[in-house]
Coordinates of C-alpha atoms in Angstrom, one line a residue:
M1 CA -42.9 -29.3 10.1
T2 CA -40.8 -32.3 10.7
L3 CA -37.2 -32.7 9.6
V4 CA -38.0 -35.1 6.8
E5 CA -40.7 -32.6 5.5
K6 CA -38.2 -29.8 5.6
A7 CA -35.7 -32.1 3.6
K8 CA -38.4 -32.9 1.1
G9 CA -39.0 -29.2 0.6
I10 CA -35.3 -28.7 -0.2
A11 CA -35.3 -31.7 -2.4
A12 CA -38.3 -30.3 -4.4
Q13 CA -36.1 -27.4 -5.4
F14 CA -34.0 -29.9 -7.5
E15 CA -36.9 -31.4 -9.3
Y16 CA -36.4 -31.4 -13.1
T17 CA -39.7 -32.0 -14.6
P18 CA -40.5 -33.7 -18.0
D19 CA -41.4 -30.2 -19.3
D20 CA -38.0 -28.9 -18.1
V21 CA -36.3 -31.7 -19.9
R22 CA -38.1 -30.9 -23.2
K23 CA -37.2 -27.2 -22.9
G24 CA -33.6 -28.1 -22.2
V25 CA -33.5 -30.2 -25.3
E26 CA -34.9 -27.4 -27.4
E27 CA -32.3 -25.0 -26.2
F28 CA -29.5 -27.5 -26.5
L29 CA -30.4 -28.2 -30.2
R30 CA -30.5 -24.4 -30.8
E31 CA -27.0 -23.9 -29.3
M32 CA -25.7 -26.9 -31.3
E33 CA -26.8 -25.3 -34.5
E34 CA -25.4 -22.0 -33.6
G35 CA -22.0 -23.5 -32.7
L36 CA -21.8 -25.2 -36.0
Q37 CA -22.3 -22.0 -37.8
Q38 CA -19.9 -19.6 -36.0
D39 CA -17.2 -19.4 -33.4
G40 CA -17.5 -17.7 -30.0
T41 CA -20.7 -19.3 -29.1
T42 CA -21.8 -20.8 -25.8
L43 CA -21.6 -24.3 -27.1
S44 CA -18.3 -24.2 -29.0
Q45 CA -18.9 -27.2 -31.4
I46 CA -15.2 -27.5 -32.3
P47 CA -14.4 -29.4 -35.4
T48 CA -11.7 -32.1 -34.8
Y49 CA -10.8 -33.0 -38.4
V50 CA -11.2 -36.6 -37.3
T51 CA -13.4 -37.8 -40.2
S52 CA -14.0 -41.5 -39.4
V53 CA -14.5 -43.7 -36.4
P54 CA -13.3 -47.4 -36.1
N55 CA -15.7 -50.2 -36.5
G56 CA -13.9 -52.9 -34.5
T57 CA -12.2 -54.7 -37.5
E58 CA -9.0 -52.7 -37.4
K59 CA -5.7 -54.4 -36.7
G60 CA -2.3 -53.2 -35.7
V61 CA -0.2 -51.9 -32.9
F62 CA -0.2 -48.3 -31.9
L63 CA 1.3 -46.1 -29.2
A64 CA -0.4 -43.6 -26.9
V65 CA 1.1 -41.3 -24.3
D66 CA -0.7 -39.3 -21.8
L67 CA 0.6 -36.1 -20.0
G68 CA -2.3 -35.1 -17.9
G69 CA -0.6 -34.0 -14.6
T70 CA 2.1 -35.2 -12.4
N71 CA 2.3 -38.6 -14.1
F72 CA 3.3 -39.6 -17.7
R73 CA 1.8 -42.8 -19.1
V74 CA 3.1 -44.7 -22.1
C75 CA 0.8 -47.4 -23.7
S76 CA 0.8 -49.7 -26.6
V77 CA -2.5 -51.0 -27.9
Q78 CA -2.7 -54.1 -30.2
L79 CA -5.9 -54.1 -32.1
H80 CA -7.1 -57.7 -32.9
G81 CA -9.7 -56.8 -35.5
N82 CA -12.6 -58.3 -33.6
T83 CA -13.4 -55.5 -31.2
T84 CA -10.9 -56.7 -28.7
F85 CA -7.5 -55.4 -27.9
T86 CA -4.5 -56.0 -25.8
L87 CA -3.1 -53.1 -23.8
M88 CA 0.4 -52.7 -22.2
Q89 CA 1.4 -49.7 -20.3
S90 CA 3.9 -48.1 -17.9
K91 CA 3.5 -44.9 -15.7
V92 CA 6.2 -42.7 -14.2
A93 CA 6.0 -39.5 -12.1
I94 CA 7.3 -36.3 -13.6
P95 CA 10.1 -35.0 -11.4
R96 CA 9.1 -31.7 -9.9
E97 CA 12.1 -29.8 -11.3
L98 CA 11.1 -30.7 -14.8
M99 CA 7.6 -29.3 -14.4
V100 CA 9.3 -25.9 -13.8
A101 CA 12.3 -26.3 -16.1
K102 CA 13.9 -23.4 -17.9
T103 CA 13.4 -25.0 -21.3
S104 CA 10.9 -27.3 -22.9
K105 CA 13.7 -29.6 -24.1
E106 CA 14.3 -30.7 -20.4
L107 CA 10.8 -32.0 -20.0
F108 CA 10.2 -33.4 -23.5
S109 CA 13.6 -35.2 -23.6
F110 CA 12.6 -36.9 -20.4
L111 CA 9.2 -38.0 -22.0
A112 CA 11.1 -39.3 -25.1
R113 CA 13.3 -41.4 -22.9
Q114 CA 10.3 -42.9 -21.3
I115 CA 9.0 -43.9 -24.7
E116 CA 12.4 -45.4 -25.5
I117 CA 12.5 -47.4 -22.2
F118 CA 8.9 -48.6 -23.0
L119 CA 9.8 -49.8 -26.5
K120 CA 13.0 -51.6 -25.4
T121 CA 11.0 -53.4 -22.7
H122 CA 7.9 -54.3 -24.6
H123 CA 8.7 -54.1 -28.3
S124 CA 12.4 -54.9 -28.4
E125 CA 12.3 -56.9 -31.7
R126 CA 10.5 -54.2 -33.6
F127 CA 12.7 -51.5 -32.1
E128 CA 15.9 -53.3 -32.9
A129 CA 14.7 -54.0 -36.5
H130 CA 14.3 -50.3 -37.0
I131 CA 17.8 -49.6 -35.6
R132 CA 19.3 -52.2 -37.9
R133 CA 17.5 -50.8 -40.9
R134 CA 18.6 -47.3 -40.3
K135 CA 22.2 -48.4 -40.1
T136 CA 22.1 -50.2 -43.4
L137 CA 20.5 -47.4 -45.4
S138 CA 22.7 -44.8 -47.0
A139 CA 19.9 -42.2 -47.4
K140 CA 18.9 -40.3 -44.3
E141 CA 15.3 -39.8 -45.5
G142 CA 12.9 -40.7 -48.2
Y143 CA 11.7 -44.2 -47.2
R144 CA 8.8 -45.6 -45.4
D145 CA 9.7 -47.8 -42.5
E146 CA 7.1 -50.4 -41.6
N147 CA 8.6 -50.6 -38.1
I148 CA 7.6 -47.0 -37.2
F149 CA 4.9 -46.7 -34.5
R150 CA 2.2 -44.1 -34.9
L151 CA 1.5 -42.4 -31.6
G152 CA -1.5 -40.5 -30.1
F153 CA -0.5 -37.8 -27.6
T154 CA -3.0 -37.0 -25.0
F155 CA -1.9 -33.5 -23.7
S156 CA -4.3 -32.2 -21.0
F157 CA -3.4 -28.6 -21.1
P158 CA -4.9 -25.6 -23.0
V159 CA -3.9 -25.9 -26.6
Q160 CA -4.8 -24.1 -29.8
Q161 CA -4.8 -27.0 -32.2
V162 CA -4.6 -26.4 -35.9
G163 CA -3.8 -29.8 -37.2
I164 CA -4.5 -33.4 -36.2
N165 CA -1.0 -33.5 -34.8
K166 CA -0.3 -29.8 -34.5
G167 CA -1.1 -27.5 -31.6
A168 CA 0.4 -24.5 -29.7
L169 CA 0.5 -24.4 -26.0
I170 CA -1.7 -21.6 -24.7
R171 CA -0.8 -21.9 -21.0
W172 CA 0.3 -24.4 -18.4
T173 CA -1.8 -25.5 -15.5
K174 CA -1.7 -28.2 -12.8
G175 CA 1.8 -27.0 -11.4
F176 CA 3.6 -26.8 -14.7
D177 CA 5.4 -23.6 -15.6
I178 CA 7.8 -23.6 -18.5
A179 CA 7.5 -20.3 -20.1
E180 CA 9.6 -21.1 -23.1
A181 CA 7.2 -23.7 -24.3
V182 CA 4.1 -21.4 -24.5
G183 CA 3.2 -20.8 -28.1
Q184 CA 5.2 -23.8 -29.3
D185 CA 4.0 -26.8 -31.2
I186 CA 3.6 -29.4 -28.5
C187 CA 3.7 -32.4 -30.9
G188 CA 6.7 -30.8 -32.6
L189 CA 8.6 -30.6 -29.3
L190 CA 7.9 -34.3 -28.5
Q191 CA 8.8 -35.4 -32.1
T192 CA 12.1 -33.5 -32.0
E193 CA 13.2 -35.3 -28.9
I194 CA 12.0 -38.6 -30.3
D195 CA 14.0 -38.1 -33.4
R196 CA 17.0 -37.0 -31.4
L197 CA 17.0 -40.6 -29.9
G198 CA 16.3 -42.2 -33.2
L199 CA 13.1 -43.9 -32.1
P200 CA 10.7 -45.5 -34.6
V201 CA 7.8 -43.3 -33.6
R202 CA 5.8 -40.6 -35.3
V203 CA 3.4 -38.4 -33.3
A204 CA 0.4 -38.9 -35.5
A205 CA -2.4 -37.2 -33.4
L206 CA -2.8 -34.7 -30.6
V207 CA -5.7 -36.1 -28.6
N208 CA -8.6 -34.9 -26.5
D209 CA -9.8 -37.6 -24.1
T210 CA -13.5 -37.1 -24.9
V211 CA -12.9 -37.7 -28.6
G212 CA -10.9 -40.7 -27.4
T213 CA -13.9 -42.0 -25.5
L214 CA -16.0 -42.0 -28.7
M215 CA -13.2 -43.8 -30.6
A216 CA -12.7 -46.4 -27.8
R217 CA -16.4 -47.2 -27.7
S218 CA -16.8 -47.3 -31.5
Y219 CA -14.1 -49.9 -31.7
T220 CA -15.3 -52.1 -28.8
S221 CA -19.1 -51.8 -29.2
P222 CA -21.2 -54.6 -30.4
G223 CA -23.0 -54.7 -33.6
K224 CA -22.1 -53.2 -37.0
T225 CA -22.8 -49.6 -36.3
G226 CA -20.2 -47.2 -35.1
A227 CA -20.7 -45.1 -32.1
L228 CA -22.4 -41.8 -32.4
L229 CA -21.3 -40.1 -29.1
G230 CA -18.7 -40.3 -26.5
G231 CA -19.6 -38.7 -23.2
I232 CA -17.7 -38.1 -20.0
F233 CA -19.7 -37.8 -16.8
G234 CA -17.1 -37.8 -14.1
T235 CA -15.1 -35.0 -12.4
G236 CA -16.1 -32.9 -15.4
T237 CA -18.5 -33.5 -18.3
N238 CA -18.2 -33.2 -22.1
G239 CA -19.2 -34.9 -25.3
A240 CA -17.9 -35.5 -28.8
Y241 CA -20.1 -36.8 -31.5
V242 CA -20.2 -37.6 -35.3
E243 CA -21.7 -34.7 -37.3
K244 CA -22.5 -34.4 -41.0
L245 CA -19.7 -32.4 -42.7
E246 CA -22.1 -30.3 -44.6
N247 CA -23.6 -29.1 -41.3
I248 CA -20.4 -27.6 -40.0
T249 CA -20.7 -24.5 -42.0
K250 CA -18.3 -22.4 -40.0
M251 CA -15.5 -24.5 -41.4
A252 CA -15.7 -22.5 -44.6
K253 CA -14.4 -19.5 -42.6
T254 CA -12.1 -21.3 -40.2
A255 CA -10.6 -24.2 -42.0
G256 CA -9.0 -22.2 -44.8
D257 CA -6.9 -24.4 -47.0
S258 CA -6.7 -27.2 -44.4
D259 CA -6.5 -30.7 -46.1
Y260 CA -8.6 -33.4 -44.6
D261 CA -10.6 -36.4 -45.8
R262 CA -14.0 -35.2 -47.1
S263 CA -15.0 -38.6 -48.5
T264 CA -16.8 -39.8 -45.4
G265 CA -19.1 -36.8 -45.3
E266 CA -18.6 -36.8 -41.6
M267 CA -16.5 -35.3 -38.8
V268 CA -16.2 -35.7 -35.1
V269 CA -17.2 -32.5 -33.3
N270 CA -16.2 -31.7 -29.8
T271 CA -19.3 -30.0 -28.2
E272 CA -17.7 -28.5 -25.1
W273 CA -21.2 -29.0 -23.5
G274 CA -20.0 -28.1 -20.0
S275 CA -20.7 -24.5 -21.0
F276 CA -24.3 -25.2 -22.2
D277 CA -26.7 -22.3 -21.4
N278 CA -24.2 -20.2 -19.5
P279 CA -26.8 -17.4 -19.5
L280 CA -29.3 -19.7 -17.6
K281 CA -32.1 -19.4 -20.0
V282 CA -33.4 -22.9 -19.2
L283 CA -31.0 -24.5 -16.7
P284 CA -32.5 -25.0 -13.2
T285 CA -31.1 -22.8 -10.5
T286 CA -31.4 -23.1 -6.7
K287 CA -29.8 -20.8 -4.2
Y288 CA -27.2 -23.6 -3.6
D289 CA -26.2 -23.5 -7.3
A290 CA -26.0 -19.8 -7.2
E291 CA -23.8 -19.7 -4.1
L292 CA -21.5 -22.4 -5.5
D293 CA -21.0 -20.5 -8.8
K294 CA -20.4 -17.1 -7.1
E295 CA -17.6 -18.7 -4.9
S296 CA -16.0 -20.6 -7.8
V297 CA -13.0 -19.3 -9.7
N298 CA -15.0 -19.1 -12.9
P299 CA -18.4 -17.6 -12.0
G300 CA -20.8 -17.5 -14.9
I301 CA -19.3 -20.1 -17.0
Q302 CA -19.5 -23.9 -17.2
M303 CA -23.0 -23.7 -15.8
F304 CA -24.1 -27.1 -17.1
E305 CA -21.0 -28.7 -15.8
K306 CA -21.7 -27.2 -12.3
R307 CA -25.0 -29.0 -12.1
V308 CA -24.0 -32.3 -13.6
S309 CA -20.4 -33.3 -12.9
G310 CA -19.0 -35.1 -9.8
M311 CA -16.7 -32.2 -9.0
F312 CA -19.8 -30.2 -7.9
L313 CA -22.5 -32.5 -6.6
G314 CA -20.9 -33.0 -3.2
E315 CA -20.6 -29.2 -2.7
I316 CA -24.2 -28.7 -3.7
L317 CA -25.2 -31.3 -1.2
R318 CA -23.0 -29.9 1.6
R319 CA -24.7 -26.4 1.2
A320 CA -28.1 -27.9 1.3
L321 CA -27.4 -30.0 4.4
L322 CA -25.8 -27.0 6.1
D323 CA -28.9 -25.0 5.5
L324 CA -30.9 -27.6 7.4
V325 CA -28.3 -27.7 10.2
N326 CA -28.6 -23.9 10.5
D327 CA -32.4 -24.0 10.4
P328 CA -33.7 -23.9 14.0
E329 CA -37.0 -25.5 13.0
A330 CA -35.3 -28.4 11.1
Q331 CA -33.0 -29.7 13.8
L332 CA -30.8 -31.8 11.5
F333 CA -28.1 -33.6 13.5
K334 CA -29.5 -32.2 16.7
D335 CA -31.4 -33.7 19.7
E336 CA -33.0 -32.0 22.7
N337 CA -32.2 -35.2 24.6
S338 CA -31.6 -38.9 24.1
S339 CA -35.4 -39.7 24.1
S340 CA -35.8 -38.0 20.8
N341 CA -33.2 -40.2 19.1
D342 CA -34.1 -43.8 18.1
I343 CA -30.7 -45.0 19.4
R344 CA -31.2 -43.3 22.8
S345 CA -28.3 -41.0 22.4
T346 CA -27.7 -37.4 21.3
T347 CA -26.2 -36.4 18.0
N348 CA -23.0 -34.3 17.8
I349 CA -21.3 -32.6 14.9
A350 CA -17.4 -32.5 15.2
P351 CA -15.9 -29.0 15.0
D352 CA -13.8 -30.0 12.0
S353 CA -16.7 -31.7 10.2
A354 CA -16.6 -31.8 6.4
L355 CA -20.0 -30.0 6.6
Y356 CA -18.0 -26.8 7.5
K357 CA -15.4 -27.2 4.8
Q358 CA -15.9 -25.9 1.2
W359 CA -15.7 -28.9 -1.2
G360 CA -15.6 -31.1 1.9
I361 CA -18.0 -33.7 0.4
D362 CA -17.2 -35.6 -2.8
T363 CA -19.4 -37.7 -4.9
S364 CA -18.5 -41.0 -3.4
F365 CA -20.4 -40.0 -0.3
L366 CA -23.5 -39.5 -2.4
S367 CA -23.0 -42.9 -4.1
I368 CA -22.9 -44.8 -0.8
V369 CA -25.9 -43.0 0.6
Q370 CA -28.0 -43.5 -2.5
E371 CA -27.3 -47.2 -2.5
D372 CA -28.4 -47.9 1.0
H373 CA -31.7 -49.7 1.4
S374 CA -30.9 -51.4 4.7
E375 CA -33.3 -51.4 7.7
G376 CA -32.9 -48.1 9.6
L377 CA -30.5 -46.8 6.9
K378 CA -27.6 -48.2 8.8
V379 CA -25.0 -47.5 6.1
V380 CA -26.2 -43.9 5.7
R381 CA -25.7 -43.4 9.5
Q382 CA -22.3 -45.0 9.5
T383 CA -21.2 -43.0 6.6
V384 CA -22.3 -39.8 8.1
D385 CA -20.3 -40.7 11.2
Q386 CA -17.1 -41.6 9.3
Y387 CA -17.4 -39.1 6.6
L388 CA -18.9 -36.0 8.2
G389 CA -17.9 -36.5 11.8
V390 CA -21.5 -36.7 13.0
T391 CA -22.0 -39.2 15.9
A392 CA -25.2 -40.9 16.7
A393 CA -27.2 -39.7 13.8
S394 CA -30.8 -40.6 14.1
Y395 CA -33.0 -42.5 11.6
E396 CA -34.8 -39.2 10.8
D397 CA -31.3 -37.7 10.1
A398 CA -30.5 -40.4 7.7
Q399 CA -33.8 -40.0 5.9
A400 CA -33.3 -36.3 5.4
V401 CA -29.8 -36.8 4.1
K402 CA -30.9 -39.5 1.6
E403 CA -33.9 -37.4 0.5
I404 CA -31.5 -34.6 -0.6
V405 CA -28.9 -36.9 -2.0
T406 CA -31.4 -38.5 -4.2
A407 CA -32.7 -35.2 -5.5
V408 CA -29.2 -33.8 -6.4
G409 CA -28.1 -37.0 -8.1
K410 CA -31.3 -37.4 -10.0
R411 CA -31.2 -33.9 -11.4
S412 CA -27.6 -34.5 -12.5
A413 CA -28.7 -37.5 -14.5
R414 CA -31.8 -36.0 -16.0
L415 CA -29.7 -33.0 -17.2
S416 CA -27.2 -35.5 -18.7
A417 CA -30.1 -37.0 -20.7
V418 CA -30.7 -33.5 -22.2
A419 CA -27.2 -33.6 -23.8
I420 CA -27.4 -37.2 -24.9
G421 CA -31.0 -36.9 -26.2
S422 CA -30.2 -33.8 -28.1
V423 CA -27.2 -35.4 -29.9
V424 CA -29.4 -38.4 -30.9
I425 CA -32.1 -36.1 -32.2
K426 CA -29.6 -34.0 -34.1
S427 CA -28.0 -37.1 -35.8
G428 CA -31.4 -38.0 -37.3
R429 CA -30.7 -41.7 -36.7
L430 CA -34.0 -42.3 -35.0
G431 CA -36.0 -41.0 -37.9
N432 CA -39.5 -39.5 -37.3
L433 CA -41.0 -41.3 -34.3
N434 CA -44.6 -40.2 -33.6
V435 CA -44.8 -41.9 -30.2
P436 CA -46.1 -40.9 -26.8
T437 CA -43.7 -39.8 -24.2
T438 CA -43.4 -41.4 -20.8
T439 CA -44.0 -38.9 -18.0
S440 CA -43.9 -41.4 -15.1
E441 CA -40.4 -42.3 -13.9
S442 CA -41.4 -45.0 -11.5
A443 CA -40.5 -47.8 -14.0
N444 CA -36.9 -46.8 -13.9
D445 CA -36.6 -45.0 -10.6
P446 CA -34.2 -47.1 -8.3
S447 CA -35.9 -45.5 -5.2
T448 CA -39.2 -47.3 -6.1
D449 CA -37.7 -50.8 -6.7
K450 CA -39.2 -52.8 -3.8
N451 CA -37.3 -55.9 -4.9
K452 CA -33.9 -54.3 -4.6
P453 CA -31.7 -56.4 -2.1
P454 CA -30.4 -54.7 1.0
S455 CA -26.7 -53.5 1.1
S456 CA -24.2 -56.2 2.0
N457 CA -22.6 -56.6 5.4
D458 CA -19.2 -56.1 3.7
L459 CA -20.3 -52.7 2.5
L460 CA -21.4 -51.8 6.0
D461 CA -18.1 -53.1 7.4
S462 CA -16.1 -51.0 5.1
V463 CA -18.0 -47.8 6.2
K464 CA -17.6 -48.7 9.8
Q465 CA -13.8 -49.1 9.3
G466 CA -13.7 -45.7 7.6
D467 CA -12.8 -47.3 4.3
I468 CA -14.9 -45.1 2.0
T469 CA -13.0 -46.1 -1.0
G470 CA -13.4 -49.7 -0.3
A471 CA -17.2 -49.1 0.2
A472 CA -17.4 -47.3 -3.1
T473 CA -15.5 -50.2 -4.9
G474 CA -17.9 -52.8 -3.4
L475 CA -20.8 -50.6 -4.5
A476 CA -19.5 -50.5 -8.1
A477 CA -19.2 -54.3 -8.2
K478 CA -22.8 -54.7 -6.9
M479 CA -24.0 -52.1 -9.5
Q480 CA -22.4 -54.0 -12.4
A481 CA -24.5 -57.0 -11.7
S482 CA -27.7 -55.1 -11.2
A483 CA -27.4 -52.6 -14.1
A484 CA -27.1 -55.1 -17.0
P485 CA -30.5 -54.3 -18.6
L486 CA -29.7 -50.6 -18.6
I487 CA -26.1 -50.2 -19.7
D488 CA -24.0 -52.3 -22.1
Q489 CA -20.7 -53.3 -20.7
A490 CA -17.6 -52.6 -22.8
P491 CA -14.6 -54.8 -22.8
S492 CA -12.8 -55.2 -19.5
M493 CA -10.3 -52.4 -19.3
N494 CA -8.5 -52.8 -15.9
L495 CA -5.3 -51.2 -16.8
S496 CA -2.2 -53.3 -16.7
T497 CA 1.1 -52.4 -15.1
L498 CA 4.7 -53.4 -15.9
N499 CA 4.4 -56.3 -13.6
N500 CA 1.2 -57.5 -15.3
P501 CA 1.5 -55.8 -18.6
T502 CA -1.1 -57.5 -20.9
I503 CA -4.9 -57.6 -20.8
T504 CA -7.4 -58.5 -23.4
G505 CA -10.8 -56.8 -23.8
A506 CA -13.7 -59.1 -24.3
S507 CA -17.0 -57.5 -25.3
S508 CA -20.2 -58.5 -23.4
H509 CA -23.5 -56.7 -22.7
S510 CA -27.2 -57.2 -22.5
G511 CA -30.1 -55.0 -23.5
T512 CA -30.0 -53.9 -27.1
N513 CA -29.3 -56.9 -29.3
D514 CA -25.8 -57.2 -30.7
D515 CA -27.2 -57.7 -34.2
D516 CA -29.5 -54.7 -34.0
D517 CA -28.0 -52.5 -36.8
D518 CA -30.5 -49.7 -35.9
A519 CA -29.1 -49.3 -32.4
I520 CA -27.7 -45.9 -31.7
D521 CA -24.4 -46.5 -29.8
I522 CA -23.4 -44.2 -27.1
G523 CA -20.0 -44.6 -25.2
V524 CA -19.8 -43.1 -21.7
D525 CA -17.0 -42.9 -19.1
G526 CA -16.7 -41.3 -15.6
S527 CA -17.5 -42.1 -12.0
L528 CA -21.1 -41.0 -12.2
V529 CA -22.1 -43.5 -15.0
E530 CA -19.9 -46.2 -13.5
Y531 CA -20.6 -45.9 -9.8
Y532 CA -23.5 -43.7 -9.0
P533 CA -26.6 -46.0 -8.2
G534 CA -29.4 -45.5 -10.7
F535 CA -27.7 -42.8 -12.8
I536 CA -28.2 -44.6 -16.1
S537 CA -31.7 -45.4 -15.1
Y538 CA -32.6 -41.8 -14.4
I539 CA -31.1 -40.9 -17.8
R540 CA -33.2 -43.4 -19.6
G541 CA -36.4 -42.3 -17.8
A542 CA -35.7 -38.7 -19.0
L543 CA -35.0 -39.9 -22.6
R544 CA -38.4 -41.4 -22.8
E545 CA -39.9 -38.0 -21.9
I546 CA -38.3 -36.3 -24.9
S547 CA -41.0 -35.9 -27.6
Q548 CA -38.6 -36.9 -30.5
I549 CA -37.5 -40.0 -28.7
G550 CA -40.3 -41.3 -26.4
S551 CA -40.8 -44.8 -25.2
K552 CA -40.4 -46.2 -28.7
G553 CA -37.0 -44.6 -29.4
E554 CA -35.3 -44.9 -26.0
P555 CA -34.8 -48.7 -26.3
K556 CA -32.9 -48.1 -29.6
I557 CA -30.3 -46.2 -27.7
R558 CA -27.5 -48.4 -26.6
I559 CA -25.3 -47.0 -23.8
G560 CA -22.0 -48.7 -22.9
I561 CA -18.9 -48.0 -20.9
A562 CA -15.9 -46.8 -22.9
K563 CA -12.8 -46.7 -20.7
D564 CA -9.5 -45.0 -21.3
G565 CA -10.0 -42.5 -24.0
S566 CA -6.5 -41.1 -23.3
G567 CA -5.0 -44.6 -23.9
V568 CA -7.0 -46.8 -26.2
G569 CA -8.9 -43.9 -27.7
A570 CA -5.6 -42.0 -28.4
A571 CA -4.1 -45.1 -30.2
L572 CA -7.3 -45.4 -32.3
I573 CA -7.0 -41.6 -33.3
A574 CA -3.5 -42.2 -34.3
L575 CA -4.8 -45.1 -36.5
V576 CA -7.4 -42.9 -38.1
A577 CA -4.9 -40.1 -38.6
G578 CA -2.7 -42.5 -40.5
R579 CA -5.6 -43.1 -43.0
E580 CA -5.8 -39.4 -44.1
G581 CA -3.8 -37.9 -46.9
P582 CA -0.7 -35.7 -46.6
P583 CA -1.2 -31.9 -45.7
P584 CA -0.3 -29.1 -47.9
P585 CA 3.5 -28.8 -48.5
E586 CA 4.5 -26.2 -46.0
G587 CA 7.7 -26.1 -44.0
R588 CA 7.7 -26.2 -40.2
Y589 CA 8.7 -22.5 -39.9
S590 CA 5.6 -21.3 -41.8
Y591 CA 3.5 -23.7 -39.8
L592 CA 4.8 -22.5 -36.5
T593 CA 4.3 -18.9 -37.5
K594 CA 0.6 -19.8 -38.1
V595 CA 0.4 -21.6 -34.7
R596 CA 2.0 -18.8 -32.8
S597 CA -0.2 -16.2 -34.4
A598 CA -3.2 -18.3 -33.4
S599 CA -2.0 -18.4 -29.8
G600 CA -1.0 -14.8 -29.5
N601 CA 2.7 -15.5 -29.4
S602 CA 3.7 -14.4 -32.8
N603 CA 6.6 -12.4 -31.6
L604 CA 8.5 -15.5 -30.5
A605 CA 11.7 -15.7 -32.5
P606 CA 12.3 -18.7 -34.7
T607 CA 15.0 -21.1 -33.9
A608 CA 18.0 -21.7 -36.2
E609 CA 16.4 -25.0 -37.4
E610 CA 13.2 -23.1 -38.3
K611 CA 15.2 -20.4 -40.2
E612 CA 16.9 -23.3 -42.2
E613 CA 13.4 -24.7 -43.0
K614 CA 12.2 -21.2 -44.1
D615 CA 14.9 -21.4 -46.7
G616 CA 13.3 -24.5 -48.2
E617 CA 15.0 -27.4 -46.5
G618 CA 12.1 -28.6 -44.3
D619 CA 8.8 -30.2 -45.2
V620 CA 6.0 -31.4 -43.0
K621 CA 6.2 -35.1 -42.3
M622 CA 3.8 -37.3 -44.2
E623 CA 2.1 -38.4 -41.1
D624 CA 1.0 -34.9 -40.2
A625 CA -2.6 -34.2 -41.0
P626 CA -4.5 -31.1 -40.1
S627 CA -7.2 -30.6 -37.5
T628 CA -8.5 -28.0 -35.1
L629 CA -9.5 -28.3 -31.4
K630 CA -8.7 -26.8 -28.1
M631 CA -8.1 -28.9 -25.1
E632 CA -8.2 -28.6 -21.3
G633 CA -8.2 -32.2 -20.1
D634 CA -10.5 -34.7 -18.4
G635 CA -13.3 -34.0 -20.8
D636 CA -13.1 -30.2 -20.5
V637 CA -12.3 -28.7 -23.8
T638 CA -12.3 -24.9 -24.2
G639 CA -13.8 -23.4 -27.3
D640 CA -11.8 -20.1 -27.2
G641 CA -9.1 -20.8 -24.6
S642 CA -11.0 -18.9 -21.9
H643 CA -13.3 -21.6 -20.5
V644 CA -10.9 -23.8 -18.6
K645 CA -11.6 -26.6 -16.2
P646 CA -12.7 -25.0 -12.9
Q647 CA -10.2 -24.8 -10.2
M648 CA -11.7 -24.8 -6.7
V649 CA -11.1 -21.9 -4.3

């Protein structure tokens, strides 16, 4: 058996057939229903209490801040009311000493000062008008200030959220360790320091970036219909969608006396679909999947994510390639002598090759290999050299590598279609389509496109120079031109800096007609949907194979990029939060008692300020509106606090 035949045998293990797709959808729908009825299910289906999505006509200026790791970002988003926006932002590194400070005040006062600097720099007139007004008013409270900014706070750490701007920190991750902050209201901590500086800012929403993706797409999408789904397909994967309020039956048990707008009859639900089918009833499993899961820090959970997201695809590929390297009959990256190599040399693997390092291959490698259609697969061979430390790889070696790369990426995309298709079916927006399904994927299979142009010399030069990032960037630009019929482009969202602070989104796309009010709009973000060649095409091929969608329903699904859920999306959630009515009149002390109880920190002593409010002097701010969701950042939202974004060992 030849090397290529051996590679095809491994690739066949990753085949995800049309029947597999349909079985996956059936189970996904079952788990969606189960998650809407009760807590503690595999698919968490977390109500967010966000009960409306924008339609592109909204106007105003809103703030967003993003604490997702070692950097803190401050943004202001001006909505123009015509699906476009202007974004200004600044970013600052968090000093290491503040990440491990003794008190939360040290960190949150630093964050508040960055907001103050941003306002003085970019919104000085509005900031100064607020200061002047405060000085001229005798009353300290009791007035509405039109100069106050509503702010969406993206906080990418595990949180037990019980209100749209209320949530208790469960634990720190990513190098942060401030024990005193655990169990405290994150929005309250930030608001306290904002108020201490007298800033015209109210924290209106605690934001999950997946929900933000849905909001960003809904505002910028063409046509009159709001987006149904926001999905992240990058380092992690997750989705948030619009559900009928009457279907979220578990809210009768969990929402209690929470006050939220019921008039829309809808609510955004955070699926937490990375944990779909953890018991592996229908998910495909190869020995490479099993080995990866066993050696991860969270074996047995996030099983869907471990087959779909970019964090894991490179490691799956590495294990499959290493299997061929160690197979004496396969002879991957091995030559008996130079006569067996088409470039008349012998192949060698460096001792420190990424092939021998766990998590040594990332998704950019797969993207570059997948895109190469050059004669002799020159780009693949150069990439193997620069990326894996394999010199003089033969054409047969390159063929074997590409065979497995294609199989791993294709399975990821087709699994992604299970999640997207299930949400579309659950929404009922397609109606009853009695149409035949398409089982042949060749029409949308990039590997069968004979008219595809070869890779550019620039791409090859980047690989030769070891510039993998440059090659991936060039690949993305090439894809944007070729993928127009498959994916609708959202407004340009190249983020600005302080030196170039303003950009304006301008919506453009092709495919589904802008005026098609029957279009089902899906917003997506992440490196796989943006940069992986053919990913959207593979998704669409699988959607056509789903019985309830078929070849008639698939064209009605409009998929578009929705960038910056933690920025633009967070600002839009702050806007929506401002529309909702005031919460029940409870003081901050009673609220924090509830939060601490929910997070298991009920023994924390109240502060002096909380004791004063317990005596009746404190009320919840009018901008506070209830919600519930638990967050873990980058699209990974935990349903019960136990399923966190996987950290590699």
